[in-house]
Amino acid sequence: MLLALPVAWLVAVYFGSLVVLLLSAFWDTNPFTAEVVHRFTLENFQRIVETEVYRDVAWRTIRMAAMVTLADVVLAFPIAYYMARVASSRTRDLLVIAVLMPLWANYLVKAYSWRTILSDGGIVNWAIGPFGIHFDGYSTVGLWLVFTYLWLPFMILPIYAGLERIPASLLEASADLGARSLRTFARVILPLAFPAVVAGSIFTFSLTLGDYIAPGLITNEQFIGTVIYNIRGQALPTAAAYSLVPIVVVIAYLLVARRLKAFESL
């Protein structure tokens, strides 16, 4: 009974909005007035599949999401491992606070701060300037750095929770059987932490797919979010159809993760 109201609100607002989005993707647009015509059509999906620009933008966004996820895994795993297995209780608490603190800051504040950091007069070019190097921060590489920073806490926390649940007896048993540190990591720690890595990657991958603010601030290249934002006023049904692309990609990603049995230990 206590959960009935919030669940009903979630179904009505969140899932209801998704249903309306799905329906509007099958509507048409008046070519003269740009008004939405409630007439069933598949032209929006056909346009997305056949138009090279839409395909290139989708592939660029998926590639960026994969690169951000990979970078966050590489950065998050040693941090999470130190927090879960090496740090003292006091140090662990401080590190958890340090990881959570960026989440307390407003997203726009962080995005605009990175825009300043990556500018020609920002701290990055100021630091590498004496070496005769100039970094074009307003680029795909700059956006990759911004996304990696923004979503890193969402990767650290699940991996930290997963590593903390691994019994120390398993690591001791591996050592007693003669396994070295690298072998223990590859054969014991990594398989047991794999569901946590997948859980974190769901956040980083999906958040990168749908983001449109950071790409609009950092680079002139188009991504799925920026394209949807730009065409929503002129071709709402096409924008709705295009917004289903990240949804389909995330669903496919979840199915692959389930196929790999990544959710069995969660």
PDB file of N, CA and C in Angstrom, residues 106-116 118-119 137-139 142-143 146-147 150 211-223 226:
ATOM      1  N   ASN A 106      26.233  20.412  -9.370  1.00  0.00           N
ATOM      2  CA  ASN A 106      25.299  20.488 -10.485  1.00  0.00           C
ATOM      3  C   ASN A 106      25.985  20.073 -11.787  1.00  0.00           C
ATOM      4  N   TYR A 107      25.245  19.348 -12.633  1.00  0.00           N
ATOM      5  CA  TYR A 107      25.812  18.872 -13.884  1.00  0.00           C
ATOM      6  C   TYR A 107      26.276  20.024 -14.764  1.00  0.00           C
ATOM      7  N   LEU A 108      25.477  21.081 -14.868  1.00  0.00           N
ATOM      8  CA  LEU A 108      25.842  22.214 -15.721  1.00  0.00           C
ATOM      9  C   LEU A 108      27.100  22.904 -15.216  1.00  0.00           C
ATOM     10  N   VAL A 109      27.245  22.984 -13.898  1.00  0.00           N
ATOM     11  CA  VAL A 109      28.444  23.610 -13.329  1.00  0.00           C
ATOM     12  C   VAL A 109      29.683  22.824 -13.747  1.00  0.00           C
ATOM     13  N   LYS A 110      29.610  21.505 -13.660  1.00  0.00           N
ATOM     14  CA  LYS A 110      30.757  20.678 -14.035  1.00  0.00           C
ATOM     15  C   LYS A 110      31.033  20.772 -15.535  1.00  0.00           C
ATOM     16  N   ALA A 111      29.988  20.782 -16.343  1.00  0.00           N
ATOM     17  CA  ALA A 111      30.172  20.849 -17.793  1.00  0.00           C
ATOM     18  C   ALA A 111      30.811  22.173 -18.205  1.00  0.00           C
ATOM     19  N   TYR A 112      30.323  23.282 -17.651  1.00  0.00           N
ATOM     20  CA  TYR A 112      30.905  24.588 -17.984  1.00  0.00           C
ATOM     21  C   TYR A 112      32.312  24.727 -17.408  1.00  0.00           C
ATOM     22  N   SER A 113      32.562  24.095 -16.276  1.00  0.00           N
ATOM     23  CA  SER A 113      33.919  24.130 -15.721  1.00  0.00           C
ATOM     24  C   SER A 113      34.894  23.430 -16.652  1.00  0.00           C
ATOM     25  N   TRP A 114      34.483  22.292 -17.190  1.00  0.00           N
ATOM     26  CA  TRP A 114      35.342  21.588 -18.134  1.00  0.00           C
ATOM     27  C   TRP A 114      35.507  22.367 -19.429  1.00  0.00           C
ATOM     28  N   ARG A 115      34.494  23.111 -19.823  1.00  0.00           N
ATOM     29  CA  ARG A 115      34.636  23.951 -21.011  1.00  0.00           C
ATOM     30  C   ARG A 115      35.728  24.988 -20.797  1.00  0.00           C
ATOM     31  N   THR A 116      35.791  25.549 -19.583  1.00  0.00           N
ATOM     32  CA  THR A 116      36.846  26.514 -19.252  1.00  0.00           C
ATOM     33  C   THR A 116      38.206  25.834 -19.167  1.00  0.00           C
ATOM     34  N   LEU A 118      39.255  23.200 -20.752  1.00  0.00           N
ATOM     35  CA  LEU A 118      39.725  22.752 -22.062  1.00  0.00           C
ATOM     36  C   LEU A 118      39.906  23.885 -23.069  1.00  0.00           C
ATOM     37  N   SER A 119      39.606  25.122 -22.678  1.00  0.00           N
ATOM     38  CA  SER A 119      39.734  26.240 -23.601  1.00  0.00           C
ATOM     39  C   SER A 119      41.202  26.540 -23.882  1.00  0.00           C
ATOM     40  N   GLY A 137      40.966  21.368 -26.941  1.00  0.00           N
ATOM     41  CA  GLY A 137      40.007  20.771 -26.016  1.00  0.00           C
ATOM     42  C   GLY A 137      38.613  20.666 -26.562  1.00  0.00           C
ATOM     43  N   TYR A 138      38.250  21.581 -27.480  1.00  0.00           N
ATOM     44  CA  TYR A 138      36.906  21.542 -28.052  1.00  0.00           C
ATOM     45  C   TYR A 138      36.886  20.557 -29.215  1.00  0.00           C
ATOM     46  N   SER A 139      37.044  19.302 -28.889  1.00  0.00           N
ATOM     47  CA  SER A 139      37.148  18.249 -29.897  1.00  0.00           C
ATOM     48  C   SER A 139      36.538  16.973 -29.334  1.00  0.00           C
ATOM     49  N   GLY A 142      38.439  15.904 -26.282  1.00  0.00           N
ATOM     50  CA  GLY A 142      38.032  16.693 -25.129  1.00  0.00           C
ATOM     51  C   GLY A 142      36.700  16.227 -24.570  1.00  0.00           C
ATOM     52  N   LEU A 143      35.756  15.924 -25.452  1.00  0.00           N
ATOM     53  CA  LEU A 143      34.461  15.423 -24.996  1.00  0.00           C
ATOM     54  C   LEU A 143      34.608  14.071 -24.311  1.00  0.00           C
ATOM     55  N   VAL A 146      35.699  14.699 -20.824  1.00  0.00           N
ATOM     56  CA  VAL A 146      34.600  15.222 -20.007  1.00  0.00           C
ATOM     57  C   VAL A 146      33.661  14.102 -19.593  1.00  0.00           C
ATOM     58  N   PHE A 147      33.248  13.274 -20.544  1.00  0.00           N
ATOM     59  CA  PHE A 147      32.359  12.161 -20.226  1.00  0.00           C
ATOM     60  C   PHE A 147      33.015  11.187 -19.246  1.00  0.00           C
ATOM     61  N   LEU A 150      32.749  12.764 -15.862  1.00  0.00           N
ATOM     62  CA  LEU A 150      31.388  12.896 -15.355  1.00  0.00           C
ATOM     63  C   LEU A 150      30.822  11.581 -14.845  1.00  0.00           C
ATOM     64  N   ASP A 211      23.252  11.844 -23.681  1.00  0.00           N
ATOM     65  CA  ASP A 211      23.642  13.190 -23.272  1.00  0.00           C
ATOM     66  C   ASP A 211      23.702  14.131 -24.474  1.00  0.00           C
ATOM     67  N   TYR A 212      23.220  15.337 -24.284  1.00  0.00           N
ATOM     68  CA  TYR A 212      23.272  16.344 -25.351  1.00  0.00           C
ATOM     69  C   TYR A 212      23.849  17.673 -24.879  1.00  0.00           C
ATOM     70  N   ILE A 213      24.000  17.852 -23.572  1.00  0.00           N
ATOM     71  CA  ILE A 213      24.500  19.128 -23.053  1.00  0.00           C
ATOM     72  C   ILE A 213      26.004  19.229 -23.233  1.00  0.00           C
ATOM     73  N   ALA A 214      26.739  18.228 -22.756  1.00  0.00           N
ATOM     74  CA  ALA A 214      28.199  18.251 -22.879  1.00  0.00           C
ATOM     75  C   ALA A 214      28.657  18.304 -24.332  1.00  0.00           C
ATOM     76  N   PRO A 215      28.085  17.500 -25.250  1.00  0.00           N
ATOM     77  CA  PRO A 215      28.496  17.622 -26.661  1.00  0.00           C
ATOM     78  C   PRO A 215      28.246  19.015 -27.227  1.00  0.00           C
ATOM     79  N   GLY A 216      27.143  19.645 -26.821  1.00  0.00           N
ATOM     80  CA  GLY A 216      26.862  20.985 -27.313  1.00  0.00           C
ATOM     81  C   GLY A 216      27.815  22.036 -26.787  1.00  0.00           C
ATOM     82  N   LEU A 217      28.412  21.791 -25.620  1.00  0.00           N
ATOM     83  CA  LEU A 217      29.339  22.749 -25.023  1.00  0.00           C
ATOM     84  C   LEU A 217      30.780  22.530 -25.452  1.00  0.00           C
ATOM     85  N   ILE A 218      31.160  21.282 -25.702  1.00  0.00           N
ATOM     86  CA  ILE A 218      32.568  20.954 -25.893  1.00  0.00           C
ATOM     87  C   ILE A 218      32.956  20.862 -27.364  1.00  0.00           C
ATOM     88  N   THR A 219      32.081  20.332 -28.213  1.00  0.00           N
ATOM     89  CA  THR A 219      32.472  20.084 -29.594  1.00  0.00           C
ATOM     90  C   THR A 219      31.359  20.464 -30.553  1.00  0.00           C
ATOM     91  N   ASN A 220      31.725  20.671 -31.804  1.00  0.00           N
ATOM     92  CA  ASN A 220      30.749  20.974 -32.840  1.00  0.00           C
ATOM     93  C   ASN A 220      30.216  19.720 -33.527  1.00  0.00           C
ATOM     94  N   GLU A 221      30.808  18.578 -33.250  1.00  0.00           N
ATOM     95  CA  GLU A 221      30.336  17.337 -33.837  1.00  0.00           C
ATOM     96  C   GLU A 221      28.980  16.955 -33.250  1.00  0.00           C
ATOM     97  N   GLN A 222      28.169  16.320 -34.087  1.00  0.00           N
ATOM     98  CA  GLN A 222      26.821  15.966 -33.683  1.00  0.00           C
ATOM     99  C   GLN A 222      26.785  14.560 -33.088  1.00  0.00           C
ATOM    100  N   PHE A 223      25.952  14.408 -32.041  1.00  0.00           N
ATOM    101  CA  PHE A 223      25.695  13.117 -31.435  1.00  0.00           C
ATOM    102  C   PHE A 223      24.186  12.915 -31.378  1.00  0.00           C
ATOM    103  N   THR A 226      22.250  15.590 -29.396  1.00  0.00           N
ATOM    104  CA  THR A 226      22.218  16.930 -29.996  1.00  0.00           C
ATOM    105  C   THR A 226      21.346  16.956 -31.252  1.00  0.00           C
TER     106      THR A 226
END
